[in-house]
Amino acid sequence: MNTIQGFMLIDVDVAALNNAGNDTSTTLDNAVMTKKIRKDGKEYPYVSGQAWRYWWRETLMRNFNWQISPIIREKKIAYTEADPLKYADDDIFGYMRAGKKNIIDTKTGKSKSINVTLTRVSPLKNSALIAVSYNPIVQHWSSMSRHEGDAVPYGKDEYCAIMKGMFSIDLDMVGTFSSMNKTGFQNINEDMRQLYLEKEGVFEIDDPFAKDINGNPLKLIRLPKEIREQRVKDVILALKYLSGGAKQTTNFADVTPKIIVLAILKSGNHPFSHLAKEEMGKAVFSVDALKEVINDYQDKFDNKIFVGKRKGFMDEIESDLIKLKEENLIEYGSVNKIIDKFVKTIDLGE
């Protein structure tokens, strides 16, 4: 198993990136609360994993010309087109298209309903973005007063926070689809399988895990190497231009990484989850924790660990990171240059 493992910190001031609806704890008739979660008796603001994915997908559409899979709405359900060859976001972000189809039973001659649900577990997995250190969330009182009569008051939560997030991309899954008729495993149906195989460069490979009753491996459909690699590269490159969040009109915030850590790992676990911590009331990046990860997983890293940092952010750790670079343990530089450098190492093979 080969995965890209990523960790990043963002730094926002007076922000309200992801809200949770009406705040019933205030005396104001119109107030919105931000998403927050309790840990060790304190409340920390966070951005849901779903919201982060929305920003990511929008950035890929706007900056990398991805054709986004259309959303189909039926009664109380909604789903995408579920065509991972045509739509890169269906491939990378996954989908579930539930449905039934009526066919004629060849034995009885009667109509019967069969399940035609297609599902794909996303190769791209990400956490929520959550504040590293405790900093109280403040409710700000505002008013709409550009009219005659009394002003209309409203409230909104705001916070300053350094937020951490992590993500993973399963490189073996990207551009690779199963047609096995089993709940949770059928990415494409038989008609799609035949159609895909007619496309130039699309080929079959053995499924490394699933076998038929005779012990023979089932087949997976795989897209050409250049398509798979470009999709992965676009996802990583999009982090340089990541934008989004609620209240951007009056609480504009930059959500691009201020520190990013990237590596290719021969495993599916995430070793970078505790690189940031709270120390004396401040969020800090632990170079010691990074050193420990390098030592503990040195046989699992496919290449060096790439670390990028924005000047002006946590400059106190710069000398320690430069030292690790001089010891040939990491690649180090500015965030955007490190992302570009890392992307050049991505090679998915055949």
mmCIF file of C-alpha atoms in Angstrom:
data_model
loop_
_atom_site.group_PDB
_atom_site.id
_atom_site.type_symbol
_atom_site.label_atom_id
_atom_site.label_comp_id
_atom_site.label_asym_id
_atom_site.label_seq_id
_atom_site.Cartn_x
_atom_site.Cartn_y
_atom_site.Cartn_z
ATOM 1 C CA MET A 1 0.000 0.000 0.000
ATOM 2 C CA ASN A 2 1.378 3.392 -1.011
ATOM 3 C CA THR A 3 -0.097 6.605 0.321
ATOM 4 C CA ILE A 4 0.654 10.295 0.389
ATOM 5 C CA GLN A 5 0.471 11.538 3.967
ATOM 6 C CA GLY A 6 0.041 15.242 4.589
ATOM 7 C CA PHE A 7 -0.151 17.525 7.613
ATOM 8 C CA MET A 8 -0.727 21.256 7.626
ATOM 9 C CA LEU A 9 -1.292 24.270 9.834
ATOM 10 C CA ILE A 10 -3.374 27.297 8.901
ATOM 11 C CA ASP A 11 -3.392 30.602 10.791
ATOM 12 C CA VAL A 12 -6.537 32.735 10.897
ATOM 13 C CA ASP A 13 -7.508 35.880 12.801
ATOM 14 C CA VAL A 14 -11.042 37.068 13.654
ATOM 15 C CA ALA A 15 -12.458 34.251 11.552
ATOM 16 C CA ALA A 16 -15.666 32.227 11.451
ATOM 17 C CA LEU A 17 -14.808 29.573 8.901
ATOM 18 C CA ASN A 18 -17.548 27.011 9.488
ATOM 19 C CA ASN A 19 -20.776 27.829 11.290
ATOM 20 C CA ALA A 20 -23.310 25.573 12.989
ATOM 21 C CA GLY A 21 -26.584 27.472 12.670
ATOM 22 C CA ASN A 22 -28.586 29.561 15.131
ATOM 23 C CA ASP A 23 -27.177 30.175 18.594
ATOM 24 C CA THR A 24 -29.931 29.597 21.148
ATOM 25 C CA SER A 25 -27.722 30.469 24.123
ATOM 26 C CA THR A 26 -27.803 34.229 23.464
ATOM 27 C CA THR A 27 -30.477 36.867 24.123
ATOM 28 C CA LEU A 28 -30.148 38.112 20.552
ATOM 29 C CA ASP A 29 -32.946 37.013 18.235
ATOM 30 C CA ASN A 30 -30.516 36.607 15.357
ATOM 31 C CA ALA A 31 -27.196 34.977 16.239
ATOM 32 C CA VAL A 32 -25.031 32.351 14.576
ATOM 33 C CA MET A 33 -22.615 30.044 16.367
ATOM 34 C CA THR A 34 -19.447 28.571 14.933
ATOM 35 C CA LYS A 35 -18.631 24.880 14.965
ATOM 36 C CA LYS A 36 -16.811 23.982 18.164
ATOM 37 C CA ILE A 37 -15.980 20.863 20.112
ATOM 38 C CA ARG A 38 -14.961 20.212 23.705
ATOM 39 C CA LYS A 39 -11.685 18.634 24.729
ATOM 40 C CA ASP A 40 -10.281 18.570 28.256
ATOM 41 C CA GLY A 41 -13.130 20.819 29.365
ATOM 42 C CA LYS A 42 -12.390 23.554 26.807
ATOM 43 C CA GLU A 43 -14.097 24.544 23.571
ATOM 44 C CA TYR A 44 -12.057 24.545 20.372
ATOM 45 C CA PRO A 45 -13.288 25.884 17.018
ATOM 46 C CA TYR A 46 -13.050 23.531 14.082
ATOM 47 C CA VAL A 47 -13.820 23.241 10.390
ATOM 48 C CA SER A 48 -15.591 20.025 9.447
ATOM 49 C CA GLY A 49 -13.859 17.598 7.141
ATOM 50 C CA GLN A 50 -16.776 18.024 4.736
ATOM 51 C CA ALA A 51 -16.255 21.801 4.568
ATOM 52 C CA TRP A 52 -12.522 21.370 3.904
ATOM 53 C CA ARG A 53 -13.332 18.940 1.083
ATOM 54 C CA TYR A 54 -15.780 21.471 -0.360
ATOM 55 C CA TRP A 55 -13.044 24.145 -0.449
ATOM 56 C CA TRP A 56 -10.661 21.633 -2.014
ATOM 57 C CA ARG A 57 -13.102 20.597 -4.753
ATOM 58 C CA GLU A 58 -13.982 24.223 -5.536
ATOM 59 C CA THR A 59 -10.280 25.111 -5.793
ATOM 60 C CA LEU A 60 -9.711 22.232 -8.215
ATOM 61 C CA MET A 61 -12.622 23.441 -10.327
ATOM 62 C CA ARG A 62 -11.557 27.094 -10.373
ATOM 63 C CA ASN A 63 -7.765 26.764 -10.560
ATOM 64 C CA PHE A 64 -7.243 23.447 -12.349
ATOM 65 C CA ASN A 65 -10.246 23.386 -14.672
ATOM 66 C CA TRP A 66 -11.654 20.186 -13.222
ATOM 67 C CA GLN A 67 -15.036 19.325 -14.693
ATOM 68 C CA ILE A 68 -17.031 18.612 -11.556
ATOM 69 C CA SER A 69 -19.505 15.743 -11.532
ATOM 70 C CA PRO A 70 -23.083 17.092 -11.672
ATOM 71 C CA ILE A 71 -25.337 16.494 -8.681
ATOM 72 C CA ILE A 72 -28.592 14.641 -9.322
ATOM 73 C CA ARG A 73 -31.469 15.201 -6.890
ATOM 74 C CA GLU A 74 -34.283 12.684 -6.469
ATOM 75 C CA LYS A 75 -36.853 13.094 -3.707
ATOM 76 C CA LYS A 76 -34.821 13.022 -0.474
ATOM 77 C CA ILE A 77 -31.525 11.790 -1.914
ATOM 78 C CA ALA A 78 -28.766 13.425 -3.925
ATOM 79 C CA TYR A 79 -25.782 11.910 -5.655
ATOM 80 C CA THR A 80 -23.195 12.687 -8.303
ATOM 81 C CA GLU A 81 -22.981 11.198 -11.788
ATOM 82 C CA ALA A 82 -20.717 8.402 -10.442
ATOM 83 C CA ASP A 83 -18.507 8.341 -13.539
ATOM 84 C CA PRO A 84 -14.887 8.323 -12.297
ATOM 85 C CA LEU A 85 -13.384 8.191 -15.781
ATOM 86 C CA LYS A 86 -15.116 11.348 -16.984
ATOM 87 C CA TYR A 87 -15.110 13.232 -13.672
ATOM 88 C CA ALA A 88 -11.874 13.381 -11.697
ATOM 89 C CA ASP A 89 -13.700 14.422 -8.536
ATOM 90 C CA ASP A 90 -15.792 11.234 -8.608
ATOM 91 C CA ASP A 91 -12.503 9.331 -8.721
ATOM 92 C CA ILE A 92 -10.727 11.293 -5.969
ATOM 93 C CA PHE A 93 -13.594 12.272 -3.635
ATOM 94 C CA GLY A 94 -15.679 9.113 -3.983
ATOM 95 C CA TYR A 95 -19.427 8.712 -4.346
ATOM 96 C CA MET A 96 -22.526 6.697 -3.539
ATOM 97 C CA ARG A 97 -25.242 6.447 -6.154
ATOM 98 C CA ALA A 98 -28.108 4.414 -4.746
ATOM 99 C CA GLY A 99 -30.733 3.020 -7.025
ATOM 100 C CA LYS A 100 -33.012 0.188 -8.074
ATOM 101 C CA LYS A 101 -33.714 -1.197 -11.525
ATOM 102 C CA ASN A 102 -36.639 -3.286 -12.726
ATOM 103 C CA ILE A 103 -35.775 -6.281 -14.905
ATOM 104 C CA ILE A 104 -37.605 -9.354 -16.162
ATOM 105 C CA ASP A 105 -36.694 -12.531 -14.300
ATOM 106 C CA THR A 106 -35.680 -15.067 -16.979
ATOM 107 C CA LYS A 107 -36.999 -17.953 -14.873
ATOM 108 C CA THR A 108 -40.409 -16.620 -13.854
ATOM 109 C CA GLY A 109 -41.015 -14.055 -16.575
ATOM 110 C CA LYS A 110 -42.047 -11.562 -13.897
ATOM 111 C CA SER A 111 -40.624 -8.123 -13.207
ATOM 112 C CA LYS A 112 -38.283 -7.832 -10.258
ATOM 113 C CA SER A 113 -36.238 -5.073 -8.677
ATOM 114 C CA ILE A 114 -32.461 -5.337 -8.436
ATOM 115 C CA ASN A 115 -29.950 -3.156 -6.623
ATOM 116 C CA VAL A 116 -27.841 -0.998 -8.974
ATOM 117 C CA THR A 117 -26.078 1.012 -6.291
ATOM 118 C CA LEU A 118 -22.565 2.212 -7.127
ATOM 119 C CA THR A 119 -20.189 3.230 -4.340
ATOM 120 C CA ARG A 120 -16.602 4.397 -4.199
ATOM 121 C CA VAL A 121 -14.596 4.971 -1.041
ATOM 122 C CA SER A 122 -12.643 8.177 -1.510
ATOM 123 C CA PRO A 123 -8.889 7.702 -2.070
ATOM 124 C CA LEU A 124 -8.562 11.171 -0.489
ATOM 125 C CA LYS A 125 -9.227 11.120 3.237
ATOM 126 C CA ASN A 126 -8.951 14.145 5.492
ATOM 127 C CA SER A 127 -9.532 15.168 9.080
ATOM 128 C CA ALA A 128 -11.326 18.217 10.357
ATOM 129 C CA LEU A 129 -9.273 21.380 10.842
ATOM 130 C CA ILE A 130 -9.162 22.076 14.578
ATOM 131 C CA ALA A 131 -7.517 24.721 16.746
ATOM 132 C CA VAL A 132 -4.259 23.492 18.267
ATOM 133 C CA SER A 133 -4.362 25.680 21.374
ATOM 134 C CA TYR A 134 -7.200 27.051 23.474
ATOM 135 C CA ASN A 135 -8.241 30.591 22.640
ATOM 136 C CA PRO A 136 -11.765 31.622 23.696
ATOM 137 C CA ILE A 137 -14.389 32.009 20.988
ATOM 138 C CA VAL A 138 -15.918 35.491 21.202
ATOM 139 C CA GLN A 139 -19.455 36.451 20.232
ATOM 140 C CA HIS A 140 -19.331 39.713 18.313
ATOM 141 C CA TRP A 141 -22.371 42.001 18.313
ATOM 142 C CA SER A 142 -23.182 43.723 15.021
ATOM 143 C CA SER A 143 -26.124 45.582 13.561
ATOM 144 C CA MET A 144 -27.756 46.375 10.259
ATOM 145 C CA SER A 145 -28.488 50.110 10.365
ATOM 146 C CA ARG A 146 -28.622 51.348 6.768
ATOM 147 C CA HIS A 147 -32.329 52.026 6.986
ATOM 148 C CA GLU A 148 -34.795 54.244 8.826
ATOM 149 C CA GLY A 149 -35.906 53.133 12.243
ATOM 150 C CA ASP A 150 -34.232 50.902 14.785
ATOM 151 C CA ALA A 151 -31.070 49.007 13.930
ATOM 152 C CA VAL A 152 -31.355 45.229 13.551
ATOM 153 C CA PRO A 153 -28.836 43.559 15.865
ATOM 154 C CA TYR A 154 -27.229 40.201 15.197
ATOM 155 C CA GLY A 155 -24.409 38.188 16.687
ATOM 156 C CA LYS A 156 -21.716 35.924 15.315
ATOM 157 C CA ASP A 157 -18.897 33.871 16.807
ATOM 158 C CA GLU A 158 -15.325 34.847 15.928
ATOM 159 C CA TYR A 159 -11.943 33.425 16.857
ATOM 160 C CA CYS A 160 -8.212 33.587 16.267
ATOM 161 C CA ALA A 161 -6.620 30.177 15.843
ATOM 162 C CA ILE A 162 -3.805 28.111 14.446
ATOM 163 C CA MET A 163 -5.612 25.048 13.146
ATOM 164 C CA LYS A 164 -4.178 21.652 12.231
ATOM 165 C CA GLY A 165 -5.392 19.154 9.685
ATOM 166 C CA MET A 166 -4.148 15.960 8.099
ATOM 167 C CA PHE A 167 -4.947 14.073 4.925
ATOM 168 C CA SER A 168 -4.070 10.916 3.037
ATOM 169 C CA ILE A 169 -4.277 9.812 -0.605
ATOM 170 C CA ASP A 170 -4.314 6.096 -1.391
ATOM 171 C CA LEU A 171 -2.169 6.026 -4.529
ATOM 172 C CA ASP A 172 -3.126 2.446 -5.374
ATOM 173 C CA MET A 173 -6.820 3.414 -5.511
ATOM 174 C CA VAL A 174 -6.567 6.508 -7.708
ATOM 175 C CA GLY A 175 -7.904 5.800 -11.190
ATOM 176 C CA THR A 176 -8.512 2.148 -10.290
ATOM 177 C CA PHE A 177 -12.048 0.766 -10.180
ATOM 178 C CA SER A 178 -13.771 -2.435 -9.136
ATOM 179 C CA SER A 179 -16.860 -3.871 -10.814
ATOM 180 C CA MET A 180 -17.303 -6.598 -8.190
ATOM 181 C CA ASN A 181 -21.008 -6.965 -7.403
ATOM 182 C CA LYS A 182 -20.681 -6.572 -3.652
ATOM 183 C CA THR A 183 -22.067 -3.845 -1.424
ATOM 184 C CA GLY A 184 -19.459 -1.145 -0.882
ATOM 185 C CA PHE A 185 -17.099 -2.483 -3.546
ATOM 186 C CA GLN A 186 -18.864 -1.883 -6.854
ATOM 187 C CA ASN A 187 -17.381 1.352 -8.237
ATOM 188 C CA ILE A 188 -18.626 0.746 -11.781
ATOM 189 C CA ASN A 189 -21.168 -1.589 -13.337
ATOM 190 C CA GLU A 190 -20.556 -4.074 -16.143
ATOM 191 C CA ASP A 191 -21.723 -1.660 -18.854
ATOM 192 C CA MET A 192 -19.293 0.991 -17.608
ATOM 193 C CA ARG A 193 -16.515 -1.583 -17.414
ATOM 194 C CA GLN A 194 -16.937 -2.507 -21.070
ATOM 195 C CA LEU A 195 -17.168 1.153 -22.072
ATOM 196 C CA TYR A 196 -14.022 2.084 -20.124
ATOM 197 C CA LEU A 197 -12.007 -0.723 -21.713
ATOM 198 C CA GLU A 198 -12.774 0.747 -25.127
ATOM 199 C CA LYS A 199 -11.018 3.983 -24.140
ATOM 200 C CA GLU A 200 -7.396 4.425 -25.167
ATOM 201 C CA GLY A 201 -4.894 3.419 -22.476
ATOM 202 C CA VAL A 202 -7.430 1.887 -20.064
ATOM 203 C CA PHE A 203 -6.443 -1.628 -19.004
ATOM 204 C CA GLU A 204 -7.160 -4.422 -16.530
ATOM 205 C CA ILE A 205 -5.045 -5.496 -13.558
ATOM 206 C CA ASP A 206 -5.434 -8.286 -11.020
ATOM 207 C CA ASP A 207 -7.195 -7.363 -7.795
ATOM 208 C CA PRO A 208 -4.551 -8.018 -5.094
ATOM 209 C CA PHE A 209 -7.205 -9.070 -2.569
ATOM 210 C CA ALA A 210 -10.485 -10.231 -4.140
ATOM 211 C CA LYS A 211 -10.647 -13.688 -5.761
ATOM 212 C CA ASP A 212 -13.344 -15.797 -7.407
ATOM 213 C CA ILE A 213 -14.522 -19.193 -6.132
ATOM 214 C CA ASN A 214 -11.639 -20.877 -7.953
ATOM 215 C CA GLY A 215 -9.040 -18.697 -6.267
ATOM 216 C CA ASN A 216 -8.325 -16.603 -9.351
ATOM 217 C CA PRO A 217 -7.941 -12.848 -8.810
ATOM 218 C CA LEU A 218 -10.784 -10.627 -9.934
ATOM 219 C CA LYS A 219 -10.010 -7.818 -12.331
ATOM 220 C CA LEU A 220 -9.777 -4.083 -11.687
ATOM 221 C CA ILE A 221 -10.033 -1.368 -14.330
ATOM 222 C CA ARG A 222 -7.141 1.122 -14.310
ATOM 223 C CA LEU A 223 -6.781 4.457 -16.091
ATOM 224 C CA PRO A 224 -3.549 5.430 -17.890
ATOM 225 C CA LYS A 225 -0.627 6.422 -15.690
ATOM 226 C CA GLU A 226 -0.519 10.038 -16.895
ATOM 227 C CA ILE A 227 -4.178 10.605 -15.982
ATOM 228 C CA ARG A 228 -3.806 9.061 -12.528
ATOM 229 C CA GLU A 229 -0.644 11.010 -11.769
ATOM 230 C CA GLN A 230 -2.094 14.314 -12.947
ATOM 231 C CA ARG A 231 -5.129 13.905 -10.717
ATOM 232 C CA VAL A 232 -2.957 13.286 -7.661
ATOM 233 C CA LYS A 233 -0.651 16.185 -8.523
ATOM 234 C CA ASP A 234 -3.578 18.559 -8.993
ATOM 235 C CA VAL A 235 -4.973 17.637 -5.559
ATOM 236 C CA ILE A 236 -1.661 18.468 -3.849
ATOM 237 C CA LEU A 237 -0.989 21.581 -5.937
ATOM 238 C CA ALA A 238 -4.470 22.894 -5.108
ATOM 239 C CA LEU A 239 -3.367 23.428 -1.501
ATOM 240 C CA LYS A 240 -1.306 26.415 -2.674
ATOM 241 C CA TYR A 241 -4.521 28.153 -3.717
ATOM 242 C CA LEU A 242 -6.982 26.758 -1.183
ATOM 243 C CA SER A 243 -9.733 29.240 -0.340
ATOM 244 C CA GLY A 244 -13.107 29.149 1.301
ATOM 245 C CA GLY A 245 -14.943 29.520 4.560
ATOM 246 C CA ALA A 246 -17.990 31.311 5.918
ATOM 247 C CA LYS A 247 -18.215 35.069 6.583
ATOM 248 C CA GLN A 248 -15.504 35.850 4.023
ATOM 249 C CA THR A 249 -17.086 39.207 3.177
ATOM 250 C CA THR A 250 -16.362 40.715 6.601
ATOM 251 C CA ASN A 251 -14.091 38.078 8.167
ATOM 252 C CA PHE A 252 -11.774 37.321 5.266
ATOM 253 C CA ALA A 253 -9.199 34.663 6.126
ATOM 254 C CA ASP A 254 -6.354 32.923 4.312
ATOM 255 C CA VAL A 255 -6.705 29.144 4.633
ATOM 256 C CA THR A 256 -3.625 28.123 2.654
ATOM 257 C CA PRO A 257 -1.027 26.159 4.665
ATOM 258 C CA LYS A 258 1.512 28.095 6.716
ATOM 259 C CA ILE A 259 3.333 24.859 7.513
ATOM 260 C CA ILE A 260 2.961 21.726 5.417
ATOM 261 C CA VAL A 261 4.501 18.268 5.780
ATOM 262 C CA LEU A 262 4.314 15.812 2.877
ATOM 263 C CA ALA A 263 5.622 12.278 2.422
ATOM 264 C CA ILE A 264 4.968 9.071 0.523
ATOM 265 C CA LEU A 265 4.518 6.193 2.941
ATOM 266 C CA LYS A 266 4.397 2.454 2.303
ATOM 267 C CA SER A 267 1.512 2.178 4.742
ATOM 268 C CA GLY A 268 -1.944 3.577 5.386
ATOM 269 C CA ASN A 269 -1.503 5.004 8.878
ATOM 270 C CA HIS A 270 -0.826 8.681 9.523
ATOM 271 C CA PRO A 271 2.425 9.302 11.440
ATOM 272 C CA PHE A 272 2.184 13.116 11.511
ATOM 273 C CA SER A 273 -0.912 13.527 13.698
ATOM 274 C CA HIS A 274 0.939 14.926 16.734
ATOM 275 C CA LEU A 275 3.428 17.322 15.150
ATOM 276 C CA ALA A 276 1.545 20.299 16.616
ATOM 277 C CA LYS A 277 0.742 20.783 20.275
ATOM 278 C CA GLU A 278 -0.236 23.383 22.854
ATOM 279 C CA GLU A 279 2.607 24.686 24.991
ATOM 280 C CA MET A 280 2.227 27.488 27.531
ATOM 281 C CA GLY A 281 -1.035 28.516 25.889
ATOM 282 C CA LYS A 282 0.475 28.720 22.406
ATOM 283 C CA ALA A 283 0.326 26.463 19.379
ATOM 284 C CA VAL A 284 3.769 25.101 18.541
ATOM 285 C CA PHE A 285 5.201 22.804 15.884
ATOM 286 C CA SER A 286 7.285 20.096 17.540
ATOM 287 C CA VAL A 287 10.534 19.483 15.655
ATOM 288 C CA ASP A 288 11.324 16.762 18.214
ATOM 289 C CA ALA A 289 8.100 14.961 17.277
ATOM 290 C CA LEU A 290 9.089 15.213 13.607
ATOM 291 C CA LYS A 291 12.511 13.710 14.384
ATOM 292 C CA GLU A 292 10.853 10.824 16.221
ATOM 293 C CA VAL A 293 8.566 10.108 13.267
ATOM 294 C CA ILE A 294 11.553 10.107 10.907
ATOM 295 C CA ASN A 295 13.363 7.579 13.102
ATOM 296 C CA ASP A 296 10.342 5.367 13.793
ATOM 297 C CA TYR A 297 9.166 5.135 10.174
ATOM 298 C CA GLN A 298 12.427 5.457 8.255
ATOM 299 C CA ASP A 299 11.899 2.060 6.586
ATOM 300 C CA LYS A 300 8.389 3.057 5.463
ATOM 301 C CA PHE A 301 9.101 6.402 3.806
ATOM 302 C CA ASP A 302 9.506 6.096 0.048
ATOM 303 C CA ASN A 303 11.536 9.286 -0.114
ATOM 304 C CA LYS A 304 12.460 12.222 2.071
ATOM 305 C CA ILE A 305 9.910 14.106 4.122
ATOM 306 C CA PHE A 306 9.090 17.477 2.584
ATOM 307 C CA VAL A 307 8.497 20.374 4.997
ATOM 308 C CA GLY A 308 7.396 23.833 3.897
ATOM 309 C CA LYS A 309 6.996 26.924 6.088
ATOM 310 C CA ARG A 310 5.842 30.444 5.363
ATOM 311 C CA LYS A 311 8.211 33.219 6.471
ATOM 312 C CA GLY A 312 6.760 35.172 9.377
ATOM 313 C CA PHE A 313 5.037 32.110 10.816
ATOM 314 C CA MET A 314 6.748 30.255 13.687
ATOM 315 C CA ASP A 315 10.131 31.637 12.646
ATOM 316 C CA GLU A 316 11.583 30.342 15.921
ATOM 317 C CA ILE A 317 11.743 26.793 14.504
ATOM 318 C CA GLU A 318 13.446 27.767 11.246
ATOM 319 C CA SER A 319 16.997 27.035 12.411
ATOM 320 C CA ASP A 320 15.987 23.572 13.654
ATOM 321 C CA LEU A 321 14.349 22.727 10.333
ATOM 322 C CA ILE A 322 17.367 23.984 8.399
ATOM 323 C CA LYS A 323 19.535 21.710 10.549
ATOM 324 C CA LEU A 324 17.372 18.701 9.622
ATOM 325 C CA LYS A 325 17.767 19.670 5.980
ATOM 326 C CA GLU A 326 21.543 19.883 6.357
ATOM 327 C CA GLU A 327 21.490 16.400 7.920
ATOM 328 C CA ASN A 328 19.705 15.221 4.750
ATOM 329 C CA LEU A 329 16.638 14.131 6.750
ATOM 330 C CA ILE A 330 14.103 16.465 5.133
ATOM 331 C CA GLU A 331 13.602 18.731 2.156
ATOM 332 C CA TYR A 332 12.855 22.220 3.451
ATOM 333 C CA GLY A 333 11.778 25.511 1.914
ATOM 334 C CA SER A 334 8.816 27.810 1.389
ATOM 335 C CA VAL A 335 5.372 26.217 1.306
ATOM 336 C CA ASN A 336 4.742 26.639 -2.419
ATOM 337 C CA LYS A 337 8.216 25.590 -3.518
ATOM 338 C CA ILE A 338 8.102 22.489 -1.315
ATOM 339 C CA ILE A 339 4.713 21.517 -2.735
ATOM 340 C CA ASP A 340 6.104 21.906 -6.267
ATOM 341 C CA LYS A 341 9.185 19.890 -5.360
ATOM 342 C CA PHE A 342 7.175 17.103 -3.748
ATOM 343 C CA VAL A 343 4.785 16.813 -6.690
ATOM 344 C CA LYS A 344 7.729 16.128 -9.005
ATOM 345 C CA THR A 345 8.510 12.957 -7.011
ATOM 346 C CA ILE A 346 5.059 11.417 -7.569
ATOM 347 C CA ASP A 347 5.385 8.326 -9.757
ATOM 348 C CA LEU A 348 2.507 5.846 -9.744
ATOM 349 C CA GLY A 349 4.170 3.246 -11.931
ATOM 350 C CA GLU A 350 2.087 1.279 -14.419
#
